[in-house]
Structures are given as structure tokens and as C-alpha cells.
XYZ file of C-alpha atoms in Angstrom:
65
model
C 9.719 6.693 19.559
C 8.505 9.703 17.745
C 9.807 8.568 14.316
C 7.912 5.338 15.068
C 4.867 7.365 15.360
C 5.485 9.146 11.883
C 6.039 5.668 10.156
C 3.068 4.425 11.470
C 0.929 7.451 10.464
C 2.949 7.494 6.875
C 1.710 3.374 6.685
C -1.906 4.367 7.481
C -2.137 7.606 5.162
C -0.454 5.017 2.283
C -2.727 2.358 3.484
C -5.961 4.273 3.252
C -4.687 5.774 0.147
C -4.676 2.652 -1.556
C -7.468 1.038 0.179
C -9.270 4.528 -1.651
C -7.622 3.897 -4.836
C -9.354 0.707 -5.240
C -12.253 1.306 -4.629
C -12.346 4.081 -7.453
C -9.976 2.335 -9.415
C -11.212 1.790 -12.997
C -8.330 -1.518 -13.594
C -8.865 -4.367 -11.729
C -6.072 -7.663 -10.413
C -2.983 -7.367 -10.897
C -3.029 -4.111 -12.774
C -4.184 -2.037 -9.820
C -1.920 -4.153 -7.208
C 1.161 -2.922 -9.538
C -0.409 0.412 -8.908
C -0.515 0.030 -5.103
C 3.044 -1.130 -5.165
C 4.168 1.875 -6.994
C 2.702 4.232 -4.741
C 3.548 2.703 -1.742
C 7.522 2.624 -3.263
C 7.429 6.155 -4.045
C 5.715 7.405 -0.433
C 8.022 5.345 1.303
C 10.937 4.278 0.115
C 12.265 2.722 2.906
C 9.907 -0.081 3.221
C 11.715 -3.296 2.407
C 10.164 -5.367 -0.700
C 9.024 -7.946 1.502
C 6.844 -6.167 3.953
C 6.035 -3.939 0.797
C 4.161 -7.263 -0.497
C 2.609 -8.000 2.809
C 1.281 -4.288 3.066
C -0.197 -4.466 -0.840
C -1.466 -8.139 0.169
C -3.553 -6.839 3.159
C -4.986 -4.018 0.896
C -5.785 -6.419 -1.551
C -7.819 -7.988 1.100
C -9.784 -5.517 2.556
C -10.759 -4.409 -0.364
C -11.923 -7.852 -1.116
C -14.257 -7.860 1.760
């Protein structure tokens, strides 16, 4: 349970990280999502690439609204 705990705070910190990153970013589309991907890969590499996509999707859509 307590490694849950430090996934889920690793997830948020990347999330809001990236959700940051966008906002300042000066690249926009698919640029900056290759950017998000990147950084998520590197600060957690054990994310599989399929919930990788789902995390940089949901990003992508906050930052939309």
C-alpha cells in the first residue's frame, strides 16, 4: 500500500508538471504532447505505453479547458 501511495504522488507531481509545462509552453499540438510524453517516460519509467497515452491525453485536456 505504501508504494501505491508513492506512484500516485509520482503521477500527480508528473501530472501537474506537465499540466505547468503547457501552459508556459512556447510549441503548441503535437510538439508539446511529444514533450509531455518524454517527460513522463523519463520520471517514470515504469508506466506502460498505453496508460502513458491515456495520462498525456487527459493533460492534453485539461489544458484545453
Amino acid at each position: 500500500m505504501k508504494n501505491l501511495g508513492i506512484i500516485l504522488a509520482a503521477l500527480g507531481g508528473v501530472a501537474a508538471g506537465a499540466a505547468l509545462g503547457l501552459l508556459f509552453a512556447p510549441e503548441k499540438g503535437e510538439k508539446t504532447r511529444a514533450n509531455i510524453r518524454e517527460y513522463i517516460k523519463e520520471k517514470c519509467p515504469m508506466i506502460k505505453s498505453d496508460k502513458l497515452e491515456e495520462i498525456v491525453n487527459q493533460i492534453a485536456a485539461e489544458i484545453k479547458d
